[in-house]
Amino acid sequence: MAVSINGVLATDQLPVVVIGAGPVGLAAAAHLVERGIEPLVLEAGPSAGTAVRDWAHVRLFSPWSEITDPAAEKLLAPTGWTRPDGSAYPTGGDWAEQYLQPLADVLDDKIRYGATAVGVARAGRDRIVDSGRDEQPFTVHIALADGREERISARAVIDASGTWSTPSPVGADGLPALGEKSAADRISYRVPDLGDPAVRARYAGKRTAVVGSGASAFTALAYLADLAKDDPGTHAVWILRRGITGSTFGGGEADQLPDRGALGLRAKAAVEAGHASTATGFRTQAVERDGARLVLVDENGRRLDPVDEVIVLTGFRPDLSFLSEIRLGLDGRLQAPTALAPLIDPNVHSCGTVYPHGVNELSHPEQGAYLVGMKSYGRAPTFLAMTGYEQVRSITAALAGDREAAERVELTLPETGVCGGAGLFDEPEAAQTGDDGGCCGAPATLQIGTGAQASSGGC
């Protein structure tokens, strides 16, 4: 509860509300506990890592050594928990069951499940009002699973709700294609779990369009290629918005995350083996019915042969609707914090380089409000879990008044070894690697808050 001193609410007596009990939200809570600050984690789902559990069948391309947070491990240690083999690559289900849920169990009543944040504001101030704004606590409006509503006061808000609930559409202009919504029974926005008999039956012996060019699309193509070996009637049509270049299949053997590079190589193998064909330079404008099948039509009227199913893996975007009453400083393109956006802009960087950053890059005009984890990246695709852990470590240090610690941390992160802006659809010559002016060199090391690139290179 807040304490009133001479009529003024003592906000430092309030908890820091963390939205989302995923990997980064739980790490934020662990760092707050380590700093002696009370967290309250709001999780819309019934358990920790609800979104992660939705892709439980997918194997991460980061090993255990890179997906557990140091402060969280300290909390877990007294329970007898030990980190799994650091060189092993878990599935999403492994991550949730062997790390996220045990961490949530330790945090115990610091987490509320079935609590969805539906609004964040300053107490008694809408976004227009300046007077006394920074002295007011935040008020977080929540909807509970049983239909009740509550209001919670907070000294700060860390939004780690991610982007999983808002996948991007198939439409190349960022809006749903004509007919996309009415064809929802034949369209999925997730990597299929072919270990589920019902899901397997949906795609076995069928012609499936896979739209997207990232790791999720690679994974779907690889899964469908494996299915085609058992059921030769299975075929994938890989739809790409630009042409095939040296960077289309990712970093391959040059990727410093080997399993990420291997995904691209598996997608390439699927095409070369004839399990997948490609449709390049295709920007979907409409989805039309052809009996029980679908036909994709691009902006120039080009029509593809009918398919039975469509898997749309064109990325995700942040849900900002419940933050409309606080003042966020967001980049107009990426919907990421203004100072962070230039470091992760896919129009410039496709190396997968994830620059270290902290509270300075993540601060907004609304003091005490932060977007972290996947949500902080807006629509950019290159986020890594250990980046989120560093984000919340820096932010919690700042909340504790330890500015030196907030700005001190250095972090070395891996690159793909593949360069060229993802926005350069029609300029394949811009996607270069090696020593001919490309952007990928040795891993970059930056000091949080400085914004200056170290001499070790990077994209």
CSV table of C-alpha atoms in Angstrom, one decimal:
chain,number,residue,atom,x,y,z
A,1,MET,CA,0.0,0.0,0.0
A,2,ALA,CA,1.1,3.6,-0.6
A,3,VAL,CA,1.8,5.9,2.3
A,4,SER,CA,0.6,9.5,2.3
A,5,ILE,CA,3.0,12.0,3.8
A,6,ASN,CA,1.6,15.5,4.2
A,7,GLY,CA,-0.9,14.7,1.5
A,8,VAL,CA,1.6,13.4,-1.0
A,9,LEU,CA,1.7,9.8,-2.0
A,10,ALA,CA,5.0,8.2,-1.3
A,11,THR,CA,5.5,6.3,-4.5
A,12,ASP,CA,8.7,4.6,-3.4
A,13,GLN,CA,6.5,2.5,-1.0
A,14,LEU,CA,4.7,1.1,-4.0
A,15,PRO,CA,5.6,-2.0,-6.0
A,16,VAL,CA,7.1,-2.0,-9.5
A,17,VAL,CA,4.5,-3.6,-11.7
A,18,VAL,CA,5.9,-5.9,-14.3
A,19,ILE,CA,3.6,-6.9,-17.1
A,20,GLY,CA,4.2,-10.4,-18.3
A,21,ALA,CA,5.6,-13.5,-16.7
A,22,GLY,CA,7.8,-14.6,-19.6
A,23,PRO,CA,11.6,-14.9,-19.6
A,24,VAL,CA,12.3,-11.2,-19.4
A,25,GLY,CA,9.4,-10.3,-17.1
A,26,LEU,CA,10.5,-12.9,-14.6
A,27,ALA,CA,14.1,-11.8,-14.9
A,28,ALA,CA,13.0,-8.2,-14.1
A,29,ALA,CA,11.2,-9.5,-11.0
A,30,ALA,CA,14.4,-11.4,-9.9
A,31,HIS,CA,16.5,-8.2,-10.4
A,32,LEU,CA,14.1,-6.1,-8.4
A,33,VAL,CA,14.1,-8.6,-5.6
A,34,GLU,CA,17.9,-8.6,-5.6
A,35,ARG,CA,17.8,-4.8,-5.3
A,36,GLY,CA,15.3,-4.9,-2.4
A,37,ILE,CA,12.4,-3.5,-4.6
A,38,GLU,CA,9.0,-5.1,-4.4
A,39,PRO,CA,7.8,-6.4,-7.8
A,40,LEU,CA,4.3,-7.4,-8.8
A,41,VAL,CA,4.1,-9.4,-12.0
A,42,LEU,CA,0.9,-9.5,-13.9
A,43,GLU,CA,0.4,-12.5,-16.2
A,44,ALA,CA,-2.6,-12.8,-18.4
A,45,GLY,CA,-2.2,-16.6,-18.7
A,46,PRO,CA,-2.6,-19.4,-16.2
A,47,SER,CA,1.1,-20.1,-15.8
A,48,ALA,CA,4.6,-18.7,-16.3
A,49,GLY,CA,5.8,-18.5,-19.9
A,50,THR,CA,2.3,-18.8,-21.4
A,51,ALA,CA,3.5,-17.5,-24.8
A,52,VAL,CA,6.6,-19.8,-24.7
A,53,ARG,CA,4.4,-22.8,-24.1
A,54,ASP,CA,2.5,-22.0,-27.3
A,55,TRP,CA,5.7,-22.9,-29.2
A,56,ALA,CA,6.8,-25.7,-26.9
A,57,HIS,CA,7.6,-27.9,-29.8
A,58,VAL,CA,10.2,-25.5,-31.3
A,59,ARG,CA,13.8,-25.8,-30.4
A,60,LEU,CA,15.6,-22.6,-29.5
A,61,PHE,CA,18.8,-21.7,-31.4
A,62,SER,CA,20.3,-20.3,-28.2
A,63,PRO,CA,21.8,-22.8,-25.7
A,64,TRP,CA,20.9,-23.0,-22.0
A,65,SER,CA,24.0,-20.9,-21.2
A,66,GLU,CA,22.4,-17.9,-22.9
A,67,ILE,CA,18.8,-18.1,-21.8
A,68,THR,CA,19.0,-18.0,-18.0
A,69,ASP,CA,19.4,-14.8,-16.1
A,70,PRO,CA,22.1,-14.5,-13.4
A,71,ALA,CA,19.8,-12.9,-10.8
A,72,ALA,CA,17.2,-15.5,-11.4
A,73,GLU,CA,19.8,-18.3,-10.9
A,74,LYS,CA,20.6,-16.8,-7.5
A,75,LEU,CA,17.0,-16.9,-6.5
A,76,LEU,CA,16.7,-20.5,-7.7
A,77,ALA,CA,19.9,-21.8,-6.1
A,78,PRO,CA,18.5,-22.3,-2.6
A,79,THR,CA,15.8,-24.6,-4.0
A,80,GLY,CA,18.4,-27.0,-5.3
A,81,TRP,CA,17.8,-26.0,-8.9
A,82,THR,CA,20.8,-26.3,-11.3
A,83,ARG,CA,21.0,-25.1,-14.8
A,84,PRO,CA,20.8,-27.8,-17.4
A,85,ASP,CA,23.8,-28.5,-19.6
A,86,GLY,CA,24.8,-25.1,-20.9
A,87,SER,CA,25.7,-26.4,-24.3
A,88,ALA,CA,22.4,-28.1,-24.9
A,89,TYR,CA,19.6,-26.4,-26.9
A,90,PRO,CA,16.1,-26.7,-25.2
A,91,THR,CA,12.7,-26.6,-26.8
A,92,GLY,CA,10.3,-23.9,-25.7
A,93,GLY,CA,8.6,-26.5,-23.5
A,94,ASP,CA,11.9,-27.4,-21.8
A,95,TRP,CA,12.6,-23.7,-21.2
A,96,ALA,CA,9.1,-23.2,-19.6
A,97,GLU,CA,9.2,-26.3,-17.5
A,98,GLN,CA,12.8,-26.5,-16.4
A,99,TYR,CA,13.5,-22.7,-15.8
A,100,LEU,CA,10.5,-20.4,-16.1
A,101,GLN,CA,8.0,-22.2,-14.0
A,102,PRO,CA,10.6,-23.0,-11.2
A,103,LEU,CA,11.5,-19.3,-11.2
A,104,ALA,CA,7.9,-18.3,-11.0
A,105,ASP,CA,7.4,-20.7,-8.1
A,106,VAL,CA,10.2,-19.1,-6.2
A,107,LEU,CA,8.6,-15.6,-6.8
A,108,ASP,CA,5.3,-17.1,-5.5
A,109,ASP,CA,2.8,-14.4,-4.5
A,110,LYS,CA,4.8,-11.7,-6.4
A,111,ILE,CA,3.0,-13.0,-9.5
A,112,ARG,CA,-0.7,-12.8,-10.2
A,113,TYR,CA,-2.0,-15.1,-12.9
A,114,GLY,CA,-5.1,-14.4,-15.0
A,115,ALA,CA,-4.5,-10.7,-14.7
A,116,THR,CA,-4.5,-8.8,-18.0
A,117,ALA,CA,-3.2,-5.2,-18.1
A,118,VAL,CA,-5.8,-3.2,-20.0
A,119,GLY,CA,-4.6,0.3,-19.2
A,120,VAL,CA,-1.7,2.2,-17.7
A,121,ALA,CA,-1.9,5.8,-16.7
A,122,ARG,CA,-0.7,8.4,-14.1
A,123,ALA,CA,-3.1,8.6,-11.2
A,124,GLY,CA,-5.5,11.4,-11.8
A,125,ARG,CA,-3.7,12.6,-15.0
A,126,ASP,CA,-4.5,11.7,-18.6
A,127,ARG,CA,-1.7,12.0,-21.1
A,128,ILE,CA,-2.4,15.7,-21.7
A,129,VAL,CA,-1.9,17.0,-18.2
A,130,ASP,CA,1.6,18.3,-17.2
A,131,SER,CA,0.9,19.6,-13.7
A,132,GLY,CA,2.3,17.4,-11.0
A,133,ARG,CA,2.5,14.5,-13.4
A,134,ASP,CA,5.9,13.0,-12.4
A,135,GLU,CA,5.0,13.1,-8.7
A,136,GLN,CA,1.9,10.9,-9.3
A,137,PRO,CA,2.1,7.1,-9.1
A,138,PHE,CA,1.1,4.9,-12.0
A,139,THR,CA,-2.2,3.3,-12.0
A,140,VAL,CA,-2.5,-0.1,-13.8
A,141,HIS,CA,-6.0,-1.2,-14.8
A,142,ILE,CA,-6.3,-4.9,-14.9
A,143,ALA,CA,-9.0,-7.4,-16.0
A,144,LEU,CA,-9.2,-10.6,-14.1
A,145,ALA,CA,-10.1,-14.0,-15.5
A,146,ASP,CA,-13.4,-14.1,-13.5
A,147,GLY,CA,-14.5,-10.8,-15.1
A,148,ARG,CA,-13.7,-8.5,-12.3
A,149,GLU,CA,-11.6,-5.3,-12.7
A,150,GLU,CA,-9.0,-3.8,-10.4
A,151,ARG,CA,-6.7,-0.8,-10.2
A,152,ILE,CA,-3.1,-1.2,-8.9
A,153,SER,CA,-0.8,1.7,-8.0
A,154,ALA,CA,2.8,1.4,-9.0
A,155,ARG,CA,6.0,3.4,-8.6
A,156,ALA,CA,7.2,2.2,-12.1
A,157,VAL,CA,5.9,0.0,-14.8
A,158,ILE,CA,8.0,-2.5,-16.8
A,159,ASP,CA,6.1,-3.8,-19.8
A,160,ALA,CA,7.5,-7.2,-20.7
A,161,SER,CA,4.3,-8.4,-22.4
A,162,GLY,CA,6.1,-9.3,-25.6
A,163,THR,CA,4.5,-9.4,-29.1
A,164,TRP,CA,3.3,-13.0,-29.4
A,165,SER,CA,-0.4,-12.0,-29.3
A,166,THR,CA,-0.1,-9.7,-32.3
A,167,PRO,CA,1.4,-11.5,-35.3
A,168,SER,CA,1.8,-9.5,-38.5
A,169,PRO,CA,-0.6,-10.3,-41.4
A,170,VAL,CA,0.1,-11.7,-44.8
A,171,GLY,CA,-0.6,-8.4,-46.5
A,172,ALA,CA,2.6,-6.8,-47.7
A,173,ASP,CA,1.5,-3.3,-46.8
A,174,GLY,CA,1.3,-4.3,-43.1
A,175,LEU,CA,-2.5,-4.6,-43.1
A,176,PRO,CA,-4.5,-7.8,-43.7
A,177,ALA,CA,-4.7,-8.7,-47.3
A,178,LEU,CA,-8.1,-8.6,-49.0
A,179,GLY,CA,-9.9,-11.8,-48.0
A,180,GLU,CA,-7.3,-12.7,-45.3
A,181,LYS,CA,-9.8,-12.5,-42.4
A,182,SER,CA,-12.5,-14.5,-44.2
A,183,ALA,CA,-9.9,-17.3,-45.0
A,184,ALA,CA,-8.9,-17.6,-41.3
A,185,ASP,CA,-9.9,-21.3,-41.2
A,186,ARG,CA,-7.0,-22.0,-43.7
A,187,ILE,CA,-4.4,-19.6,-42.3
A,188,SER,CA,-2.1,-20.0,-39.4
A,189,TYR,CA,0.3,-17.6,-37.9
A,190,ARG,CA,2.4,-20.1,-35.9
A,191,VAL,CA,5.0,-22.7,-36.7
A,192,PRO,CA,3.0,-25.9,-36.8
A,193,ASP,CA,3.4,-28.6,-34.2
A,194,LEU,CA,3.6,-31.7,-36.5
A,195,GLY,CA,4.0,-33.9,-33.5
A,196,ASP,CA,0.3,-33.3,-32.8
A,197,PRO,CA,-1.7,-35.8,-34.9
A,198,ALA,CA,-4.5,-33.3,-35.7
A,199,VAL,CA,-2.0,-30.7,-36.9
A,200,ARG,CA,0.0,-33.3,-38.8
A,201,ALA,CA,-3.2,-34.3,-40.6
A,202,ARG,CA,-3.9,-30.7,-41.5
A,203,TYR,CA,-0.7,-30.5,-43.6
A,204,ALA,CA,0.2,-34.0,-44.6
A,205,GLY,CA,-0.3,-34.5,-48.4
A,206,LYS,CA,-1.2,-30.9,-48.8
A,207,ARG,CA,0.2,-27.9,-50.6
A,208,THR,CA,1.1,-25.2,-48.1
A,209,ALA,CA,2.2,-21.6,-48.7
A,210,VAL,CA,4.8,-20.4,-46.1
A,211,VAL,CA,5.1,-16.6,-46.1
A,212,GLY,CA,8.1,-15.1,-44.4
A,213,SER,CA,11.9,-15.0,-44.5
A,214,GLY,CA,13.2,-15.4,-41.0
A,215,ALA,CA,14.0,-18.2,-38.6
A,216,SER,CA,10.3,-19.1,-38.1
A,217,ALA,CA,9.8,-19.6,-41.8
A,218,PHE,CA,13.0,-21.7,-42.0
A,219,THR,CA,11.7,-23.8,-39.2
A,220,ALA,CA,8.3,-24.3,-40.9
A,221,LEU,CA,9.9,-25.2,-44.2
A,222,ALA,CA,12.2,-27.8,-42.5
A,223,TYR,CA,9.2,-29.3,-40.6
A,224,LEU,CA,7.2,-29.6,-43.8
A,225,ALA,CA,10.2,-31.1,-45.7
A,226,ASP,CA,10.5,-33.8,-43.0
A,227,LEU,CA,6.8,-34.5,-43.4
A,228,ALA,CA,7.2,-34.8,-47.1
A,229,LYS,CA,9.7,-37.6,-46.6
A,230,ASP,CA,6.9,-39.6,-45.0
A,231,ASP,CA,4.1,-38.3,-47.2
A,232,PRO,CA,5.3,-37.4,-50.7
A,233,GLY,CA,2.2,-35.5,-51.5
A,234,THR,CA,3.3,-32.8,-49.0
A,235,HIS,CA,4.8,-29.7,-50.6
A,236,ALA,CA,5.6,-26.1,-49.5
A,237,VAL,CA,5.5,-23.0,-51.5
A,238,TRP,CA,7.9,-20.5,-49.9
A,239,ILE,CA,6.7,-16.9,-50.6
A,240,LEU,CA,9.4,-14.2,-50.4
A,241,ARG,CA,8.8,-10.5,-50.8
A,242,ARG,CA,12.3,-10.1,-52.4
A,243,GLY,CA,14.5,-12.2,-54.6
A,244,ILE,CA,16.9,-14.9,-53.5
A,245,THR,CA,20.3,-13.6,-52.6
A,246,GLY,CA,23.3,-14.8,-50.7
A,247,SER,CA,21.6,-13.8,-47.5
A,248,THR,CA,18.2,-15.4,-48.1
A,249,PHE,CA,19.0,-18.5,-46.1
A,250,GLY,CA,20.6,-16.7,-43.2
A,251,GLY,CA,24.2,-16.9,-42.0
A,252,GLY,CA,24.7,-20.6,-42.4
A,253,GLU,CA,28.0,-21.8,-41.1
A,254,ALA,CA,29.1,-18.1,-40.5
A,255,ASP,CA,26.4,-17.6,-37.9
A,256,GLN,CA,27.8,-17.4,-34.4
A,257,LEU,CA,24.6,-19.1,-33.2
A,258,PRO,CA,25.2,-22.4,-35.0
A,259,ASP,CA,21.6,-23.7,-34.6
A,260,ARG,CA,20.2,-20.5,-36.1
A,261,GLY,CA,22.5,-20.9,-39.1
A,262,ALA,CA,21.5,-24.5,-39.4
A,263,LEU,CA,17.8,-23.5,-39.8
A,264,GLY,CA,18.6,-21.6,-42.9
A,265,LEU,CA,20.6,-24.5,-44.3
A,266,ARG,CA,17.7,-26.9,-43.7
A,267,ALA,CA,15.4,-24.5,-45.6
A,268,LYS,CA,17.8,-24.4,-48.4
A,269,ALA,CA,18.0,-28.2,-48.4
A,270,ALA,CA,14.2,-28.4,-48.6
A,271,VAL,CA,14.2,-26.2,-51.7
A,272,GLU,CA,17.1,-28.1,-53.3
A,273,ALA,CA,15.4,-31.5,-52.6
A,274,GLY,CA,12.2,-30.4,-54.3
A,275,HIS,CA,10.1,-30.4,-51.1
A,276,ALA,CA,9.6,-26.7,-51.4
A,277,SER,CA,9.4,-24.3,-54.3
A,278,THR,CA,9.8,-20.6,-54.2
A,279,ALA,CA,7.8,-17.6,-55.3
A,280,THR,CA,10.0,-14.5,-55.2
A,281,GLY,CA,9.3,-10.8,-55.4
A,282,PHE,CA,5.7,-11.6,-54.3
A,283,ARG,CA,4.0,-9.1,-52.1
A,284,THR,CA,0.6,-10.4,-51.2
A,285,GLN,CA,-2.4,-8.2,-51.7
A,286,ALA,CA,-5.3,-10.6,-51.7
A,287,VAL,CA,-6.3,-14.1,-50.6
A,288,GLU,CA,-9.1,-15.6,-52.8
A,289,ARG,CA,-11.1,-18.7,-52.4
A,290,ASP,CA,-10.9,-21.4,-55.1
A,291,GLY,CA,-13.3,-24.0,-53.8
A,292,ALA,CA,-11.8,-25.4,-50.6
A,293,ARG,CA,-8.4,-24.0,-51.5
A,294,LEU,CA,-6.8,-20.5,-51.5
A,295,VAL,CA,-5.1,-18.4,-54.2
A,296,LEU,CA,-2.7,-15.7,-53.2
A,297,VAL,CA,-2.6,-12.6,-55.5
A,298,ASP,CA,0.2,-10.0,-55.4
A,299,GLU,CA,0.1,-6.3,-55.9
A,300,ASN,CA,0.7,-6.7,-59.7
A,301,GLY,CA,-2.1,-9.2,-60.1
A,302,ARG,CA,0.2,-12.2,-60.2
A,303,ARG,CA,-1.7,-15.3,-59.0
A,304,LEU,CA,-0.1,-18.4,-57.5
A,305,ASP,CA,-1.4,-21.9,-58.0
A,306,PRO,CA,-4.0,-22.8,-55.3
A,307,VAL,CA,-2.8,-24.0,-51.9
A,308,ASP,CA,-4.6,-25.9,-49.2
A,309,GLU,CA,-3.1,-24.0,-46.3
A,310,VAL,CA,-1.2,-20.8,-45.6
A,311,ILE,CA,1.3,-20.3,-42.8
A,312,VAL,CA,2.1,-16.6,-42.2
A,313,LEU,CA,5.4,-16.0,-40.4
A,314,THR,CA,6.0,-12.3,-41.2
A,315,GLY,CA,6.9,-11.2,-37.7
A,316,PHE,CA,5.1,-9.7,-34.8
A,317,ARG,CA,4.3,-6.2,-33.6
A,318,PRO,CA,3.7,-4.6,-30.1
A,319,ASP,CA,0.3,-4.1,-28.7
A,320,LEU,CA,0.4,-0.4,-27.6
A,321,SER,CA,-3.4,0.0,-27.1
A,322,PHE,CA,-3.3,-0.2,-23.3
A,323,LEU,CA,-0.5,2.3,-23.1
A,324,SER,CA,-2.3,5.1,-24.8
A,325,GLU,CA,-2.5,7.3,-21.7
A,326,ILE,CA,1.2,7.4,-21.0
A,327,ARG,CA,3.8,9.4,-23.0
A,328,LEU,CA,6.0,7.0,-25.0
A,329,GLY,CA,8.8,8.1,-27.2
A,330,LEU,CA,8.6,5.6,-30.1
A,331,ASP,CA,10.3,5.5,-33.5
A,332,GLY,CA,7.8,6.1,-36.3
A,333,ARG,CA,8.9,3.0,-38.2
A,334,LEU,CA,9.7,0.3,-35.7
A,335,GLN,CA,7.5,1.4,-32.8
A,336,ALA,CA,10.6,0.8,-30.7
A,337,PRO,CA,12.1,3.4,-28.2
A,338,THR,CA,13.5,6.3,-30.2
A,339,ALA,CA,17.1,5.9,-29.0
A,340,LEU,CA,17.1,2.2,-29.5
A,341,ALA,CA,15.6,2.1,-33.0
A,342,PRO,CA,18.7,3.1,-35.0
A,343,LEU,CA,20.7,0.2,-33.5
A,344,ILE,CA,18.2,-2.4,-34.6
A,345,ASP,CA,16.6,-1.0,-37.7
A,346,PRO,CA,16.2,-3.9,-40.2
A,347,ASN,CA,16.4,-1.4,-43.1
A,348,VAL,CA,20.0,-1.0,-42.1
A,349,HIS,CA,21.0,-4.2,-40.2
A,350,SER,CA,20.2,-7.8,-41.1
A,351,CYS,CA,23.3,-9.2,-39.5
A,352,GLY,CA,21.3,-10.3,-36.4
A,353,THR,CA,23.7,-8.0,-34.5
A,354,VAL,CA,22.0,-7.0,-31.2
A,355,TYR,CA,23.7,-4.0,-29.7
A,356,PRO,CA,23.9,-3.9,-26.0
A,357,HIS,CA,21.8,-1.2,-24.5
A,358,GLY,CA,20.1,-0.2,-21.2
A,359,VAL,CA,18.1,2.4,-19.4
A,360,ASN,CA,19.3,5.3,-21.5
A,361,GLU,CA,18.1,3.8,-24.7
A,362,LEU,CA,14.9,2.5,-23.1
A,363,SER,CA,13.7,5.6,-21.3
A,364,HIS,CA,10.6,7.5,-22.4
A,365,PRO,CA,9.2,11.0,-21.8
A,366,GLU,CA,7.1,9.3,-19.1
A,367,GLN,CA,9.5,8.7,-16.3
A,368,GLY,CA,9.4,5.3,-14.8
A,369,ALA,CA,7.7,3.6,-17.8
A,370,TYR,CA,9.7,1.0,-19.8
A,371,LEU,CA,9.2,-1.4,-22.6
A,372,VAL,CA,11.5,-4.4,-22.4
A,373,GLY,CA,12.1,-7.7,-24.1
A,374,MET,CA,10.6,-8.4,-27.5
A,375,LYS,CA,8.2,-5.5,-27.0
A,376,SER,CA,11.1,-3.0,-26.8
A,377,TYR,CA,12.1,-4.0,-30.3
A,378,GLY,CA,8.8,-3.0,-31.8
A,379,ARG,CA,8.7,-4.7,-35.2
A,380,ALA,CA,12.4,-5.4,-35.4
A,381,PRO,CA,13.2,-9.2,-35.5
A,382,THR,CA,16.7,-9.6,-34.0
A,383,PHE,CA,16.0,-9.8,-30.3
A,384,LEU,CA,17.9,-12.3,-28.1
A,385,ALA,CA,16.9,-13.4,-24.5
A,386,MET,CA,20.2,-12.3,-23.0
A,387,THR,CA,19.6,-8.8,-24.4
A,388,GLY,CA,16.4,-8.6,-22.4
A,389,TYR,CA,18.2,-9.8,-19.3
A,390,GLU,CA,20.7,-6.9,-19.7
A,391,GLN,CA,17.9,-4.5,-20.3
A,392,VAL,CA,16.1,-5.3,-17.0
A,393,ARG,CA,19.4,-5.4,-15.1
A,394,SER,CA,20.2,-1.9,-16.2
A,395,ILE,CA,16.6,-0.6,-15.6
A,396,THR,CA,16.4,-2.1,-12.1
A,397,ALA,CA,19.8,-0.6,-11.2
A,398,ALA,CA,18.5,2.8,-12.2
A,399,LEU,CA,15.3,2.3,-10.2
A,400,ALA,CA,17.4,1.5,-7.2
A,401,GLY,CA,19.4,4.8,-7.7
A,402,ASP,CA,22.6,3.0,-8.8
A,403,ARG,CA,23.2,5.0,-12.0
A,404,GLU,CA,26.8,3.9,-12.3
A,405,ALA,CA,25.7,0.2,-12.4
A,406,ALA,CA,22.9,1.0,-14.8
A,407,GLU,CA,25.4,2.5,-17.3
A,408,ARG,CA,28.4,0.3,-16.7
A,409,VAL,CA,27.5,-3.1,-18.2
A,410,GLU,CA,29.1,-4.4,-21.3
A,411,LEU,CA,27.8,-7.3,-23.3
A,412,THR,CA,29.2,-9.2,-26.3
A,413,LEU,CA,26.5,-10.7,-28.5
A,414,PRO,CA,26.8,-13.0,-31.6
A,415,GLU,CA,26.2,-12.0,-35.2
A,416,THR,CA,24.8,-14.0,-38.1
A,417,GLY,CA,27.7,-13.2,-40.5
A,418,VAL,CA,25.1,-12.0,-43.0
A,419,CYS,CA,24.7,-8.4,-44.0
A,420,GLY,CA,22.5,-6.1,-45.9
A,421,GLY,CA,19.3,-4.2,-44.9
A,422,ALA,CA,16.2,-6.2,-44.9
A,423,GLY,CA,14.5,-3.2,-46.5
A,424,LEU,CA,16.6,-3.4,-49.6
A,425,PHE,CA,14.1,-5.6,-51.5
A,426,ASP,CA,15.3,-4.9,-55.0
A,427,GLU,CA,19.0,-4.4,-54.4
A,428,PRO,CA,20.6,-7.9,-53.9
A,429,GLU,CA,24.0,-6.4,-54.6
A,430,ALA,CA,23.7,-4.6,-51.2
A,431,ALA,CA,23.6,-7.9,-49.3
A,432,GLN,CA,27.3,-8.6,-49.0
A,433,THR,CA,29.5,-10.6,-46.6
A,434,GLY,CA,33.1,-10.8,-45.8
A,435,ASP,CA,35.7,-8.0,-46.1
A,436,ASP,CA,34.3,-6.1,-49.0
A,437,GLY,CA,32.6,-3.4,-47.0
A,438,GLY,CA,29.9,-5.5,-45.4
A,439,CYS,CA,28.7,-4.7,-41.9
A,440,CYS,CA,29.6,-7.9,-40.1
A,441,GLY,CA,32.9,-8.2,-38.4
A,442,ALA,CA,33.8,-9.4,-34.9
A,443,PRO,CA,31.2,-9.3,-32.2
A,444,ALA,CA,30.5,-5.7,-31.2
A,445,THR,CA,31.0,-4.7,-27.5
A,446,LEU,CA,29.2,-1.5,-26.4
A,447,GLN,CA,29.0,0.2,-23.1
A,448,ILE,CA,25.4,0.7,-22.1
A,449,GLY,CA,24.3,4.3,-22.4
A,450,THR,CA,27.3,5.5,-24.5
A,451,GLY,CA,25.8,4.8,-27.9
A,452,ALA,CA,29.4,4.5,-29.2
A,453,GLN,CA,30.6,1.4,-31.1
A,454,ALA,CA,33.7,-0.2,-29.9
A,455,SER,CA,36.6,-0.8,-32.2
A,456,SER,CA,35.9,-4.6,-32.3
A,457,GLY,CA,33.6,-4.0,-35.3
A,458,GLY,CA,30.1,-5.2,-35.9
A,459,CYS,CA,27.2,-4.2,-38.0
